mmCIF file of C-alpha atoms in Angstrom:
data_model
loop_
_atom_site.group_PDB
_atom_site.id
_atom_site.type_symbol
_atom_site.label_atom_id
_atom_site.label_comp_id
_atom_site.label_asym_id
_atom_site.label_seq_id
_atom_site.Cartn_x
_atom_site.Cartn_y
_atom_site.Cartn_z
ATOM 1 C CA UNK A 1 65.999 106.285 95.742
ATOM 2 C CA UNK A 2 64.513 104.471 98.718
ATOM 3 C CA UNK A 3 65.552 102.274 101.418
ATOM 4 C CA UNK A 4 64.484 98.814 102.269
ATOM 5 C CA UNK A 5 65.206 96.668 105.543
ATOM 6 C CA UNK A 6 64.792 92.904 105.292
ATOM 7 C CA UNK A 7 66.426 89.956 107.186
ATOM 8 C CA UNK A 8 67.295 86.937 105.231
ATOM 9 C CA UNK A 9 69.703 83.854 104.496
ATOM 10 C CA UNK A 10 72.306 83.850 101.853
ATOM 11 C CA UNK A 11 72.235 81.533 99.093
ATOM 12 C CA UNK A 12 74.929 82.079 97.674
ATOM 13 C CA UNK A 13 77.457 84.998 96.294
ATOM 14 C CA UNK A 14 78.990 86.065 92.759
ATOM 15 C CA UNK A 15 82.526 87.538 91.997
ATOM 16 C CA UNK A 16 81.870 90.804 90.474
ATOM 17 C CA UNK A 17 84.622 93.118 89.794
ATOM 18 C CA UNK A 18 87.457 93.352 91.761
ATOM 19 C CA UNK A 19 86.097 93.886 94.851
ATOM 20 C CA UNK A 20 82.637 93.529 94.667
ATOM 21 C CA UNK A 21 79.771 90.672 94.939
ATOM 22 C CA UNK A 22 76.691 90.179 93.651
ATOM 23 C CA UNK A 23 74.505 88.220 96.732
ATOM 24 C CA UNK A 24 71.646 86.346 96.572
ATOM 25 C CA UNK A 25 69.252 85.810 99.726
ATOM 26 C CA UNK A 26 66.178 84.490 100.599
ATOM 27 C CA UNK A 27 64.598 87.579 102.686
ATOM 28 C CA UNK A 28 61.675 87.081 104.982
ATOM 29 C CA UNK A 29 59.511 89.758 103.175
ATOM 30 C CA UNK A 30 60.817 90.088 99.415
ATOM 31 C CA UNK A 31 61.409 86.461 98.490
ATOM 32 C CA UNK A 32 64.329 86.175 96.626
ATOM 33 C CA UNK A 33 66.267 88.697 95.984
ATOM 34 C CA UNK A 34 69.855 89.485 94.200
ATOM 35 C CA UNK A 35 71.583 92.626 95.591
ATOM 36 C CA UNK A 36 75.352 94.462 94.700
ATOM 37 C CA UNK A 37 77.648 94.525 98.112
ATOM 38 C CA UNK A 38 80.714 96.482 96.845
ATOM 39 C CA UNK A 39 83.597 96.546 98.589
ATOM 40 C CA UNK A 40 83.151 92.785 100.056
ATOM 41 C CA UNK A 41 85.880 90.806 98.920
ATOM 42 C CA UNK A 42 88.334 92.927 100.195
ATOM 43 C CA UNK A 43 90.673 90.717 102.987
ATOM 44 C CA UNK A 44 89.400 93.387 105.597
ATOM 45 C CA UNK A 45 86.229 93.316 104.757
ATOM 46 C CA UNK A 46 84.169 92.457 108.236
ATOM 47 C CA UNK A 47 81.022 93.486 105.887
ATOM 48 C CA UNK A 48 81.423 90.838 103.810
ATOM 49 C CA UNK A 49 82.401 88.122 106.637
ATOM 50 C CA UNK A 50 78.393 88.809 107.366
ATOM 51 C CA UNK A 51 77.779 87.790 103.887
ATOM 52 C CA UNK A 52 78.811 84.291 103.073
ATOM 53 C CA UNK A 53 76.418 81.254 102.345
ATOM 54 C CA UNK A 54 74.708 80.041 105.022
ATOM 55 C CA UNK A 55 74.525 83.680 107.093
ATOM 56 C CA UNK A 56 70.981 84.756 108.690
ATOM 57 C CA UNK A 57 70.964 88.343 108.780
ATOM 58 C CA UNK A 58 69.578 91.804 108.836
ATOM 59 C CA UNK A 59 70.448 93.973 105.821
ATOM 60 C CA UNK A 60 69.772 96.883 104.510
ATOM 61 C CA UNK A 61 69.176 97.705 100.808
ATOM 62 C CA UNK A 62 69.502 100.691 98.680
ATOM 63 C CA UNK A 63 67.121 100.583 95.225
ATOM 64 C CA UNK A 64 66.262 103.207 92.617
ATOM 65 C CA UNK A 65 62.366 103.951 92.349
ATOM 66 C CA UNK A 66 59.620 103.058 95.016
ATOM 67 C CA UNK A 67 60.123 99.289 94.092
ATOM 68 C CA UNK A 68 63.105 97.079 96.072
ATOM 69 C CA UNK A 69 63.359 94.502 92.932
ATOM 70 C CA UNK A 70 63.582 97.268 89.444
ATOM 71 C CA UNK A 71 65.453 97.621 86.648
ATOM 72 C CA UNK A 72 68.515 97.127 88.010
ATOM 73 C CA UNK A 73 69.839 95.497 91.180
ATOM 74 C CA UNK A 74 69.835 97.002 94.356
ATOM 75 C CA UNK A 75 72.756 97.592 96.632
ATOM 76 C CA UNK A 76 73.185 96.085 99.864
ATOM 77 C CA UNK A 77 74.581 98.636 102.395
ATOM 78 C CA UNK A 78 74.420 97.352 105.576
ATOM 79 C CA UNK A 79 74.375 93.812 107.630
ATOM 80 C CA UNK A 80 74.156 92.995 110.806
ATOM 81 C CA UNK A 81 74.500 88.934 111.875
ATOM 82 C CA UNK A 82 71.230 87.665 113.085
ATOM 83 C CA UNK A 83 72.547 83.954 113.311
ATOM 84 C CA UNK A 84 75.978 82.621 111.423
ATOM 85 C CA UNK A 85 74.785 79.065 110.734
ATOM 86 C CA UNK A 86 77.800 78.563 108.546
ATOM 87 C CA UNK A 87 79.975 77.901 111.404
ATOM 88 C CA UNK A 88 78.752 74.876 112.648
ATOM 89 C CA UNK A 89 77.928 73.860 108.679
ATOM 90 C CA UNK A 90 80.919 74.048 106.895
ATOM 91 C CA UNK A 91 83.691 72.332 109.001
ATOM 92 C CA UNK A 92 81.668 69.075 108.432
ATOM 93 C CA UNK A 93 81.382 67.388 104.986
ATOM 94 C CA UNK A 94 77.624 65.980 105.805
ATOM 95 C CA UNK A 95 76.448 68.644 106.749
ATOM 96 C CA UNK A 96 77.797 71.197 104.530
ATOM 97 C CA UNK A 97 77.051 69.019 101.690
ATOM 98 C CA UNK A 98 73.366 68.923 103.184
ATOM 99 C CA UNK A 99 73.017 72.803 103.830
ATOM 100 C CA UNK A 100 74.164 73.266 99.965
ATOM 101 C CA UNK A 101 71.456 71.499 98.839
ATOM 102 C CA UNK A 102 69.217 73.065 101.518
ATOM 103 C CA UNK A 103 70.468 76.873 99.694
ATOM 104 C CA UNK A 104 69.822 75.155 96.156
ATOM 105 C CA UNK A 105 66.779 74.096 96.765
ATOM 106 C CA UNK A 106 65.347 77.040 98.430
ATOM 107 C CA UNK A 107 66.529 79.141 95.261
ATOM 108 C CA UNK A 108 64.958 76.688 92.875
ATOM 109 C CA UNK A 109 61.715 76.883 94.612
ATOM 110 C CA UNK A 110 61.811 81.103 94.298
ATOM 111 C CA UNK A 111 61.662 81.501 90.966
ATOM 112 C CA UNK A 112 60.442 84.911 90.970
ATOM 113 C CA UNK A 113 62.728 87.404 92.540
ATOM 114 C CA UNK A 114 60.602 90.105 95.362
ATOM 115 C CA UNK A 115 57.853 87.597 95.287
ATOM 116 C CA UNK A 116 56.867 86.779 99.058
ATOM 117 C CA UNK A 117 57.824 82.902 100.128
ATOM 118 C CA UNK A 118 57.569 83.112 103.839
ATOM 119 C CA UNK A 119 57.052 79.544 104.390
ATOM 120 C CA UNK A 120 59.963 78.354 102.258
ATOM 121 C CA UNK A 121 61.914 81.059 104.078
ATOM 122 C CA UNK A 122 60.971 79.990 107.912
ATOM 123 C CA UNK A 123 61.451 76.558 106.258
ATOM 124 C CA UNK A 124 65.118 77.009 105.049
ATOM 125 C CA UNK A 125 66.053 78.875 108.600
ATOM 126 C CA UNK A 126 64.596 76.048 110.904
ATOM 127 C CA UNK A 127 66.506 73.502 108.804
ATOM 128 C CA UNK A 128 69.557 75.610 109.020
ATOM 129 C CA UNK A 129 69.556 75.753 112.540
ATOM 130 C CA UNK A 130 69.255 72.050 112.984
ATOM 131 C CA UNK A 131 71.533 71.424 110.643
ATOM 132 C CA UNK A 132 73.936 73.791 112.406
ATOM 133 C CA UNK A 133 73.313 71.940 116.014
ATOM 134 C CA UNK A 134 73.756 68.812 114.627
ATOM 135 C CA UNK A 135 70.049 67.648 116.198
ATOM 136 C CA UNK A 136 70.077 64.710 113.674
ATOM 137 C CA UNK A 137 71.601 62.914 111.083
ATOM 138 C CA UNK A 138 72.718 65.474 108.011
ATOM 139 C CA UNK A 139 70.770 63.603 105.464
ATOM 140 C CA UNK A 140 67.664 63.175 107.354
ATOM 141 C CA UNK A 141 67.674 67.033 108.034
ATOM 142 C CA UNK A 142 67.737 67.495 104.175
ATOM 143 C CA UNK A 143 65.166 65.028 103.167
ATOM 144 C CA UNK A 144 62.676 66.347 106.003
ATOM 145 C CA UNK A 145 63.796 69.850 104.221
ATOM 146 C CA UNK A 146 62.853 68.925 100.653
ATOM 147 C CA UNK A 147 59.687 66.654 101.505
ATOM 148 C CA UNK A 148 58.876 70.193 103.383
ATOM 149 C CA UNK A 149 59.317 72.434 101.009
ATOM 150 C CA UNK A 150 57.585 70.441 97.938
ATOM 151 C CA UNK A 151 54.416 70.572 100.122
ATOM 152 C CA UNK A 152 54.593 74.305 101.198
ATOM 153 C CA UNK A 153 55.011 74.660 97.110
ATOM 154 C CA UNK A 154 51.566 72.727 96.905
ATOM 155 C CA UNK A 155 53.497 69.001 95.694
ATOM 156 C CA UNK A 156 52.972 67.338 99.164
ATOM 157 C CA UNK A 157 53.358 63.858 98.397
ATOM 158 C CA UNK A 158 50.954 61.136 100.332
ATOM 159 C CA UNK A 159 52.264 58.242 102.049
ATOM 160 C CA UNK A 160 49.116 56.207 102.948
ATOM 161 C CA UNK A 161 45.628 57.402 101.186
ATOM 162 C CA UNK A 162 45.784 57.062 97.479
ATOM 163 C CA UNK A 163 47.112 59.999 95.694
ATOM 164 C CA UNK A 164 44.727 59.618 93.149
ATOM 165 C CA UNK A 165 41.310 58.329 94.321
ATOM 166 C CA UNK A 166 41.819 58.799 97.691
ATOM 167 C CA UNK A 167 40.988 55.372 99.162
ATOM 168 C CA UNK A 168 42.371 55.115 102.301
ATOM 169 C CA UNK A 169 45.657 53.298 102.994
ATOM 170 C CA UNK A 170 48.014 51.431 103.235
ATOM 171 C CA UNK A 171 48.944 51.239 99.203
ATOM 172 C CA UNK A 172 51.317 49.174 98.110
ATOM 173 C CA UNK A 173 52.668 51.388 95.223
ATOM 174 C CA UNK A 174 54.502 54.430 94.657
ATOM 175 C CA UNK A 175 54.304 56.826 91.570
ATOM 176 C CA UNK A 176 56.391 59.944 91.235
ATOM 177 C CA UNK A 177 54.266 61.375 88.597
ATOM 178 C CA UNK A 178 51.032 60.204 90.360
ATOM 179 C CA UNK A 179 51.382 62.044 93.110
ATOM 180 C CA UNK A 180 52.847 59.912 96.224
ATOM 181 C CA UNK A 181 51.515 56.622 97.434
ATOM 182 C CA UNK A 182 49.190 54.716 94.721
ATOM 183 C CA UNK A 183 46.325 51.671 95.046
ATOM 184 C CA UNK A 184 46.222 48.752 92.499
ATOM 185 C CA UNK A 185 43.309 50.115 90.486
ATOM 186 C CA UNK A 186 45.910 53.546 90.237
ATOM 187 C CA UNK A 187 48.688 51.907 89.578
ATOM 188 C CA UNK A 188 50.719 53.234 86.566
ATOM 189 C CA UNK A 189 53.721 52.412 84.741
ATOM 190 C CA UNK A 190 57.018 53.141 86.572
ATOM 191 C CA UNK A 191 55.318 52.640 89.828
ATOM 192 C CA UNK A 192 57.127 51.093 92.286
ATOM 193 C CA UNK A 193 56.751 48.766 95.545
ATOM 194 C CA UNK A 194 58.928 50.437 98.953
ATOM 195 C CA UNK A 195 59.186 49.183 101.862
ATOM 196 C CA UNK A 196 56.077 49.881 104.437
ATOM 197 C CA UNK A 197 59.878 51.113 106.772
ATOM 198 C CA UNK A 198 60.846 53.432 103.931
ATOM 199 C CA UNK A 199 57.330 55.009 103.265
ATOM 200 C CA UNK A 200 57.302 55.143 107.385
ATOM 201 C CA UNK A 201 60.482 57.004 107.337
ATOM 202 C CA UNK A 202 59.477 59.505 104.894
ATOM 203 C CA UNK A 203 56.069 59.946 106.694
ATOM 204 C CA UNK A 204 57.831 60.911 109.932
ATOM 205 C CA UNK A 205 60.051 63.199 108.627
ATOM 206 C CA UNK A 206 57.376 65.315 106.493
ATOM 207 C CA UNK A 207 55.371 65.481 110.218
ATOM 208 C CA UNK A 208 58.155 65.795 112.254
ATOM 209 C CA UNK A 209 58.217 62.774 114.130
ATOM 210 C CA UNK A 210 62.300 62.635 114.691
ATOM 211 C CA UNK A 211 61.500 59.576 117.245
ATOM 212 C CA UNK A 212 60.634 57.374 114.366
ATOM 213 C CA UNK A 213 63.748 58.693 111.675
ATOM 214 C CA UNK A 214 66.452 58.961 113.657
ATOM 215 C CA UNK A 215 65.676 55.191 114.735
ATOM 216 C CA UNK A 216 65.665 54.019 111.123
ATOM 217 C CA UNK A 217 68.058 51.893 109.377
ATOM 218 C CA UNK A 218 69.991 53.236 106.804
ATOM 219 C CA UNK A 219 69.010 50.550 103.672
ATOM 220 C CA UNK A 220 65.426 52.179 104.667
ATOM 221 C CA UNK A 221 67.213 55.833 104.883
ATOM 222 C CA UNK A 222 68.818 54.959 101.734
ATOM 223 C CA UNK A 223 65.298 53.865 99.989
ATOM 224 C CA UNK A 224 63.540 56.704 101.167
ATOM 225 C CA UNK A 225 66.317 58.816 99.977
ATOM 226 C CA UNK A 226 65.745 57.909 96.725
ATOM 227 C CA UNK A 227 62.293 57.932 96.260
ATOM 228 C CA UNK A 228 62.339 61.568 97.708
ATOM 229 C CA UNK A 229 65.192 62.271 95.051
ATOM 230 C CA UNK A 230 63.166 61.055 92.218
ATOM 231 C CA UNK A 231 60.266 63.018 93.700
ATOM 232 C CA UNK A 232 61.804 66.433 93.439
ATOM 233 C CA UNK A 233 63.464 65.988 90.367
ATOM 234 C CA UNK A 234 59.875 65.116 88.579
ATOM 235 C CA UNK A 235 58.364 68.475 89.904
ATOM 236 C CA UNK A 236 61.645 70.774 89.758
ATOM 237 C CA UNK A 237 61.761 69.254 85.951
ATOM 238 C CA UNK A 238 65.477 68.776 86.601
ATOM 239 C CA UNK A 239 67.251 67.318 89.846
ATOM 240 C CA UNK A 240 70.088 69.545 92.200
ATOM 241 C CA UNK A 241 73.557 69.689 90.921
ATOM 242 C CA UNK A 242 74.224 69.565 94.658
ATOM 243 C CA UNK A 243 72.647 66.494 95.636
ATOM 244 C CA UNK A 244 74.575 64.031 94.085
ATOM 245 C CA UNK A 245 77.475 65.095 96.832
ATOM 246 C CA UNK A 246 75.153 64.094 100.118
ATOM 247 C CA UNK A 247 76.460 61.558 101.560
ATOM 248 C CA UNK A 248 73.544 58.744 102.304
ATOM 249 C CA UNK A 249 75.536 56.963 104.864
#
């Protein structure tokens, strides 16, 4: 029997038993990682107030053998609250319907439970926390978020320079299988022609430049919205049963 000490944010939980849970976090030095918290669900329970979707904490795992991720699933014995995010998430519809997404796609992108995803982890708590201030507009935060984490998974798209040959921009066309922004010579089928404000938008929020999105217009929020959409869906091979519930507004 060992124990393990991580911190981490919860993705999301499973009934088990009566009482019980099974949780699933992102952890800072495991990846992803499914543990057992009995005794959660109980109406007393200040254990498993710690342990809800959303929640940035420090917890404490108990696992058979030498190995935190085994045969069977380790139990989570102790939390402390490093940061509760959830309260200034879930009273509001954008943004909780933003931070879902945020949980679903950090899970989707750490496929491989105890396998290390630092940046996808200090990814998903930076976006929680501006999410949780309410620094900018819900669905920005989430499309900054997911044009983030496709490049920290090595599917950064590009929004000027040919994703192809590499001749420099601006391109006129944009391919979700090819890779981003496309030239003529490039061009494939199912390309399609945005608007140099969308492709600007979309720029700004994979660098960080908040001055430029939080200034757009939302037809050009809306566009870019899509395209990143469409983008994520092509290289998670299936889009987020969350996403459809953002609100675009």
């Amino acid at each position: 029997m060992s124990l393990f000490r991580d911190d981490g944010v919860v993705l999301r939980t499973q009934k088990l038993g009566e009482a019980d849970r099974i949780i699933t976090l992102l952890t800072r030095n495991h990846g992803r990682v499914r543990a057992v918290a009995r005794g959660v669900r109980r109406t007393k329970s200040k254990f498993g107030a710690r342990l809800e979707p959303f929640s940035h904490v420090d917890v404490q795992f108990f696992a058979r053998g030498s190995e935190l991720i085994g045969r069977g699933l380790p139990l989570c014995t102790q939390s402390e609250t490093i940061a509760p995010y959830g309260g200034g998430i879930v009273a509001d519809y954008a943004r909780y319907t933003a931070g879902t997404a945020m949980l679903e796609t950090a899970e989707r992108f750490t496929d491989n439970e105890g396998e290390p995803a630092v940046q996808q982890y200090l990814l998903l708590v930076g976006g929680l926390r501006t999410l949780a201030r309410g620094e900018h507009a819900p669905h920005l935060i989430l499309d900054a978020f997911l044009l983030r984490s496709l490049a920290v998974n090595g599917y950064a798209p590009s929004f000027e320079d040919c994703a192809k040959c590499g001749i420099h921009g601006p391109n006129r066309f944009f391919s979700v299988a090819g890779g981003g922004i496309v030239c003529g010579d490039c061009r494939v089928p199912g390309s399609v022609v945005p608007s140099a404000e969308a492709i600007g938008l979309l720029s700004a929020l994979l660098t960080g430049d908040w001055e430029t999105a939080d200034a757009s217009e939302p037809r050009h929020v809306r566009e870019g919205s899509g395209l990143v959409s469409a983008y994520l869906h092509w290289h998670l091979e299936r889009g987020l049963r969350s996403l459809r519930y953002v609100e675009k507004n």
